[in-house]
Structure formats: structure tokens, C-alpha cells
Amino acid sequence: MAHHILLATWDELSKAKALDSFTQLKAKYIQNIHEITIVTRQQDGSFKIVNQDNPDQDNGIWSGSLVGFLIGILGGPLGMVLGLTAGALIGSSHDIDHEKTDLAVLGQISKALPIGATGVIVDIFEESEQIADEFFKKHEATLYRWDFDEVEAEIEASVETWEETSRLANLALKEQKKAEHKEKRKQKWEEFKAHFHPTKS
């Protein structure tokens, strides 16, 4: 049984179809779903969580899940650093398949959800891809599929990149402050020397 992350997308005018598919998925129309999240891409590139369901848990907590991390990265400051924001990936989603060799998974997901689009992200174990393919085709969605481990590995790598970027930024800031302090000390020393050794006229 393969573990996948699915993304089904609709344009802004088809949001009702996304909500309908979400409702049917919650009703366990498809088995072995770990988590379902419906999102809308906001004008600023962030994501609005419209609804979420985790059939494996009843506590409603999604923030610690892979999907939660995925949404947080794509729509947050880390996405800006990595060039995954909507502005950095301008273009329609119809050519995603042609760019799979050029875009990493997170880039593909971000580009598939442009401003105004609604998507359903599904964490699922699949014995056959045909069931989900037919379900989302019926709901007139564009469906994408990625290996769970591949998405997870890329998220981990992205977090490591963010941490390294933050470390380098802090280091650069410290060096800048050190240089500024050195210049101030030099200026004060020159003023001190001028006080005791005035320039002869």
C-alpha cells in the first residue's frame, strides 16, 4: 500500500465542488485517509484553512501533521525564503507536469495553488490510484499526487535551509554591529586625542 499526498485543485468559481468533495471524503467515501484539509490561497499568498478532518484522531489537532507543516511552509516566511510564494511562481497550473523535473515538490504544490484557488490536500494510503482518480475526476478537479516520503524529506530539508539561513543572517548582523562599534570606538578615540593634542593653527 503506497503512502501519498494528494492535491486536488479548483479555481475560485468552483469552490463549492471542493467543499462537496471534502464532505464526501469525511464520510469515508474513500478508505485509508489519514488527513484531509481544504485550503484557499489568499491574495497575500498565505493559506486560509477552510476545514480539516483527521479520521485517525478526534481531537482536531492538525498543526503537528505533515500537511500542517506543508501549509505553514508554503504560505509563511519560509516559503518566501525558498521562493515558494505565489509571486515567485507566477503561472497557471496546467503546465506543472512539464516542469516536474525543474520544480521541487514544494514548488509544484505551491504553483498548483495560485491566488484565489481552492485545494483539498489528502494524506492517504492507496492500494490503487484509480479510486481517487475517478473520485476527483467526477468532481471536476485537477489532481496531483506525490510520494509521502518525498514530501516529508523536502519539508525537513526546507526547515534545515531556514535554520541555516537564520544562522547566517544572525552572523552577518553580529559582524555588522561589531564593525559599527569599532567605527564608533575609533571616532571616540580620535576625539579624545584631539582634546589633549589640539591641532596647531
GROMACS .gro file of C-alpha atoms in nm:
model
  201
    1MET     CA    1   0.000   0.000   0.000
    2ALA     CA    2   0.151   0.331  -0.110
    3HIS     CA    3   0.152   0.638   0.113
    4HIS     CA    4   0.072   0.952  -0.087
    5ILE     CA    5  -0.004   1.320  -0.055
    6LEU     CA    6  -0.282   1.419  -0.295
    7LEU     CA    7  -0.372   1.770  -0.401
    8ALA     CA    8  -0.699   1.835  -0.582
    9THR     CA    9  -0.749   2.191  -0.707
   10TRP     CA   10  -1.034   2.405  -0.835
   11ASP     CA   11  -1.046   2.765  -0.948
   12GLU     CA   12  -1.222   3.031  -0.739
   13LEU     CA   13  -1.555   2.982  -0.917
   14SER     CA   14  -1.561   2.608  -0.834
   15LYS     CA   15  -1.511   2.634  -0.458
   16ALA     CA   16  -1.846   2.462  -0.394
   17LYS     CA   17  -1.716   2.148  -0.567
   18ALA     CA   18  -1.417   2.145  -0.334
   19LEU     CA   19  -1.643   2.167  -0.031
   20ASP     CA   20  -1.864   1.890  -0.166
   21SER     CA   21  -1.569   1.658  -0.223
   22PHE     CA   22  -1.438   1.734   0.126
   23THR     CA   23  -1.774   1.639   0.277
   24GLN     CA   24  -1.780   1.309   0.090
   25LEU     CA   25  -1.423   1.228   0.189
   26LYS     CA   26  -1.511   1.293   0.554
   27ALA     CA   27  -1.794   1.044   0.513
   28LYS     CA   28  -1.526   0.787   0.424
   29TYR     CA   29  -1.619   0.764   0.059
   30ILE     CA   30  -1.253   0.666   0.017
   31GLN     CA   31  -1.084   0.444   0.276
   32ASN     CA   32  -0.741   0.472   0.443
   33ILE     CA   33  -0.737   0.852   0.461
   34HIS     CA   34  -0.514   0.985   0.739
   35GLU     CA   35  -0.599   1.352   0.699
   36ILE     CA   36  -0.799   1.588   0.477
   37THR     CA   37  -0.753   1.964   0.465
   38ILE     CA   38  -0.929   2.216   0.243
   39VAL     CA   39  -0.741   2.541   0.182
   40THR     CA   40  -0.779   2.862  -0.018
   41ARG     CA   41  -0.485   3.070  -0.141
   42GLN     CA   42  -0.522   3.427  -0.017
   43GLN     CA   43  -0.425   3.745  -0.203
   44ASP     CA   44  -0.109   3.780   0.005
   45GLY     CA   45  -0.001   3.425  -0.082
   46SER     CA   46  -0.091   3.276   0.255
   47PHE     CA   47  -0.340   2.992   0.303
   48LYS     CA   48  -0.676   3.002   0.474
   49ILE     CA   49  -0.773   2.671   0.632
   50VAL     CA   50  -1.138   2.631   0.535
   51ASN     CA   51  -1.185   2.295   0.708
   52GLN     CA   52  -0.985   1.997   0.827
   53ASP     CA   53  -1.054   1.643   0.935
   54ASN     CA   54  -0.836   1.366   1.071
   55PRO     CA   55  -1.023   1.034   1.065
   56ASP     CA   56  -0.748   0.878   1.277
   57GLN     CA   57  -0.798   1.125   1.561
   58ASP     CA   58  -1.091   1.307   1.713
   59ASN     CA   59  -0.900   1.592   1.875
   60GLY     CA   60  -0.898   1.816   1.567
   61ILE     CA   61  -0.528   1.894   1.603
   62TRP     CA   62  -0.363   1.935   1.264
   63SER     CA   63  -0.074   2.172   1.326
   64GLY     CA   64   0.172   1.894   1.409
   65SER     CA   65   0.093   1.690   1.098
   66LEU     CA   66   0.285   1.680   0.772
   67VAL     CA   67   0.002   1.866   0.600
   68GLY     CA   68   0.014   2.132   0.872
   69PHE     CA   69   0.387   2.181   0.821
   70LEU     CA   70   0.336   2.185   0.444
   71ILE     CA   71   0.077   2.463   0.460
   72GLY     CA   72   0.284   2.660   0.709
   73ILE     CA   73   0.593   2.645   0.488
   74LEU     CA   74   0.422   2.734   0.160
   75GLY     CA   75   0.229   3.032   0.294
   76GLY     CA   76   0.474   3.157   0.557
   77PRO     CA   77   0.809   3.337   0.573
   78LEU     CA   78   0.997   3.016   0.499
   79GLY     CA   79   0.813   2.992   0.169
   80MET     CA   80   0.934   3.344   0.084
   81VAL     CA   81   1.294   3.249   0.161
   82LEU     CA   82   1.267   2.939  -0.056
   83GLY     CA   83   1.089   3.121  -0.339
   84LEU     CA   84   0.766   2.925  -0.295
   85THR     CA   85   0.526   3.217  -0.258
   86ALA     CA   86   0.263   3.284  -0.521
   87GLY     CA   87   0.455   3.581  -0.658
   88ALA     CA   88   0.768   3.377  -0.708
   89LEU     CA   89   0.586   3.106  -0.900
   90ILE     CA   90   0.366   3.306  -1.132
   91GLY     CA   91   0.190   3.099  -1.395
   92SER     CA   92  -0.109   2.874  -1.438
   93SER     CA   93  -0.110   2.522  -1.303
   94HIS     CA   94  -0.172   2.347  -1.636
   95ASP     CA   95   0.199   2.314  -1.710
   96ILE     CA   96   0.302   2.159  -1.377
   97ASP     CA   97   0.352   1.817  -1.535
   98HIS     CA   98   0.600   1.965  -1.782
   99GLU     CA   99   0.802   2.125  -1.502
  100LYS     CA  100   0.834   1.835  -1.260
  101THR     CA  101   1.199   1.799  -1.346
  102ASP     CA  102   1.260   2.170  -1.281
  103LEU     CA  103   1.046   2.233  -0.974
  104ALA     CA  104   1.088   2.057  -0.642
  105VAL     CA  105   0.777   1.905  -0.485
  106LEU     CA  106   0.703   2.209  -0.268
  107GLY     CA  107   0.737   2.433  -0.572
  108GLN     CA  108   0.497   2.215  -0.769
  109ILE     CA  109   0.241   2.223  -0.488
  110SER     CA  110   0.270   2.599  -0.450
  111LYS     CA  111   0.231   2.661  -0.822
  112ALA     CA  112  -0.071   2.430  -0.839
  113LEU     CA  113  -0.244   2.660  -0.587
  114PRO     CA  114  -0.227   3.013  -0.731
  115ILE     CA  115  -0.402   3.315  -0.581
  116GLY     CA  116  -0.777   3.252  -0.542
  117ALA     CA  117  -0.755   2.875  -0.595
  118THR     CA  118  -0.908   2.623  -0.357
  119GLY     CA  119  -0.749   2.287  -0.290
  120VAL     CA  120  -0.805   1.970  -0.094
  121ILE     CA  121  -0.488   1.813   0.046
  122VAL     CA  122  -0.520   1.445   0.135
  123ASP     CA  123  -0.279   1.228   0.332
  124ILE     CA  124  -0.376   0.879   0.218
  125PHE     CA  125  -0.266   0.516   0.191
  126GLU     CA  126  -0.361   0.383  -0.153
  127GLU     CA  127  -0.384   0.027  -0.277
  128SER     CA  128  -0.491   0.162  -0.615
  129GLU     CA  129  -0.468   0.515  -0.753
  130GLN     CA  130  -0.775   0.455  -0.966
  131ILE     CA  131  -1.024   0.513  -0.683
  132ALA     CA  132  -0.905   0.866  -0.602
  133ASP     CA  133  -0.851   0.944  -0.970
  134GLU     CA  134  -1.212   0.862  -1.055
  135PHE     CA  135  -1.348   1.038  -0.746
  136PHE     CA  136  -1.180   1.370  -0.820
  137LYS     CA  137  -1.248   1.344  -1.192
  138LYS     CA  138  -1.616   1.319  -1.103
  139HIS     CA  139  -1.576   1.639  -0.900
  140GLU     CA  140  -1.403   1.813  -1.193
  141ALA     CA  141  -1.078   1.865  -1.004
  142THR     CA  142  -0.721   1.870  -1.124
  143LEU     CA  143  -0.541   1.603  -0.923
  144TYR     CA  144  -0.173   1.582  -0.829
  145ARG     CA  145  -0.002   1.302  -0.640
  146TRP     CA  146   0.332   1.284  -0.458
  147ASP     CA  147   0.506   1.018  -0.253
  148PHE     CA  148   0.466   1.094   0.119
  149ASP     CA  149   0.831   1.025   0.200
  150GLU     CA  150   0.944   1.260  -0.076
  151VAL     CA  151   0.728   1.543   0.058
  152GLU     CA  152   0.842   1.474   0.414
  153ALA     CA  153   1.210   1.474   0.314
  154GLU     CA  154   1.170   1.802   0.130
  155ILE     CA  155   0.996   1.964   0.426
  156GLU     CA  156   1.281   1.853   0.653
  157ALA     CA  157   1.536   1.991   0.406
  158SER     CA  158   1.343   2.319   0.388
  159VAL     CA  159   1.345   2.356   0.765
  160GLU     CA  160   1.720   2.291   0.767
  161THR     CA  161   1.762   2.557   0.497
  162TRP     CA  162   1.560   2.802   0.706
  163GLU     CA  163   1.770   2.733   1.013
  164GLU     CA  164   2.095   2.779   0.820
  165THR     CA  165   1.965   3.099   0.659
  166SER     CA  166   1.869   3.234   1.001
  167ARG     CA  167   2.212   3.141   1.139
  168LEU     CA  168   2.393   3.319   0.857
  169ALA     CA  169   2.167   3.624   0.889
  170ASN     CA  170   2.237   3.646   1.263
  171LEU     CA  171   2.609   3.607   1.198
  172ALA     CA  172   2.603   3.885   0.939
  173LEU     CA  173   2.411   4.109   1.181
  174LYS     CA  174   2.666   4.048   1.455
  175GLU     CA  175   2.952   4.131   1.217
  176GLN     CA  176   2.775   4.448   1.111
  177LYS     CA  177   2.724   4.558   1.471
  178LYS     CA  178   3.087   4.474   1.550
  179ALA     CA  179   3.201   4.693   1.260
  180GLU     CA  180   2.973   4.976   1.372
  181HIS     CA  181   3.102   4.957   1.729
  182LYS     CA  182   3.461   4.955   1.603
  183GLU     CA  183   3.396   5.268   1.399
  184LYS     CA  184   3.235   5.441   1.696
  185ARG     CA  185   3.527   5.349   1.921
  186LYS     CA  186   3.770   5.481   1.659
  187GLN     CA  187   3.576   5.806   1.637
  188LYS     CA  188   3.574   5.850   2.015
  189TRP     CA  189   3.948   5.780   2.029
  190GLU     CA  190   4.013   6.044   1.766
  191GLU     CA  191   3.802   6.291   1.964
  192PHE     CA  192   3.994   6.201   2.280
  193LYS     CA  193   4.331   6.257   2.110
  194ALA     CA  194   4.212   6.585   1.962
  195HIS     CA  195   4.111   6.704   2.310
  196PHE     CA  196   4.462   6.658   2.453
  197HIS     CA  197   4.656   6.728   2.138
  198PRO     CA  198   4.480   7.014   1.965
  199THR     CA  199   4.581   7.084   1.609
  200LYS     CA  200   4.822   7.375   1.577
  201SER     CA  201   4.696   7.666   1.373
   0.00000   0.00000   0.00000
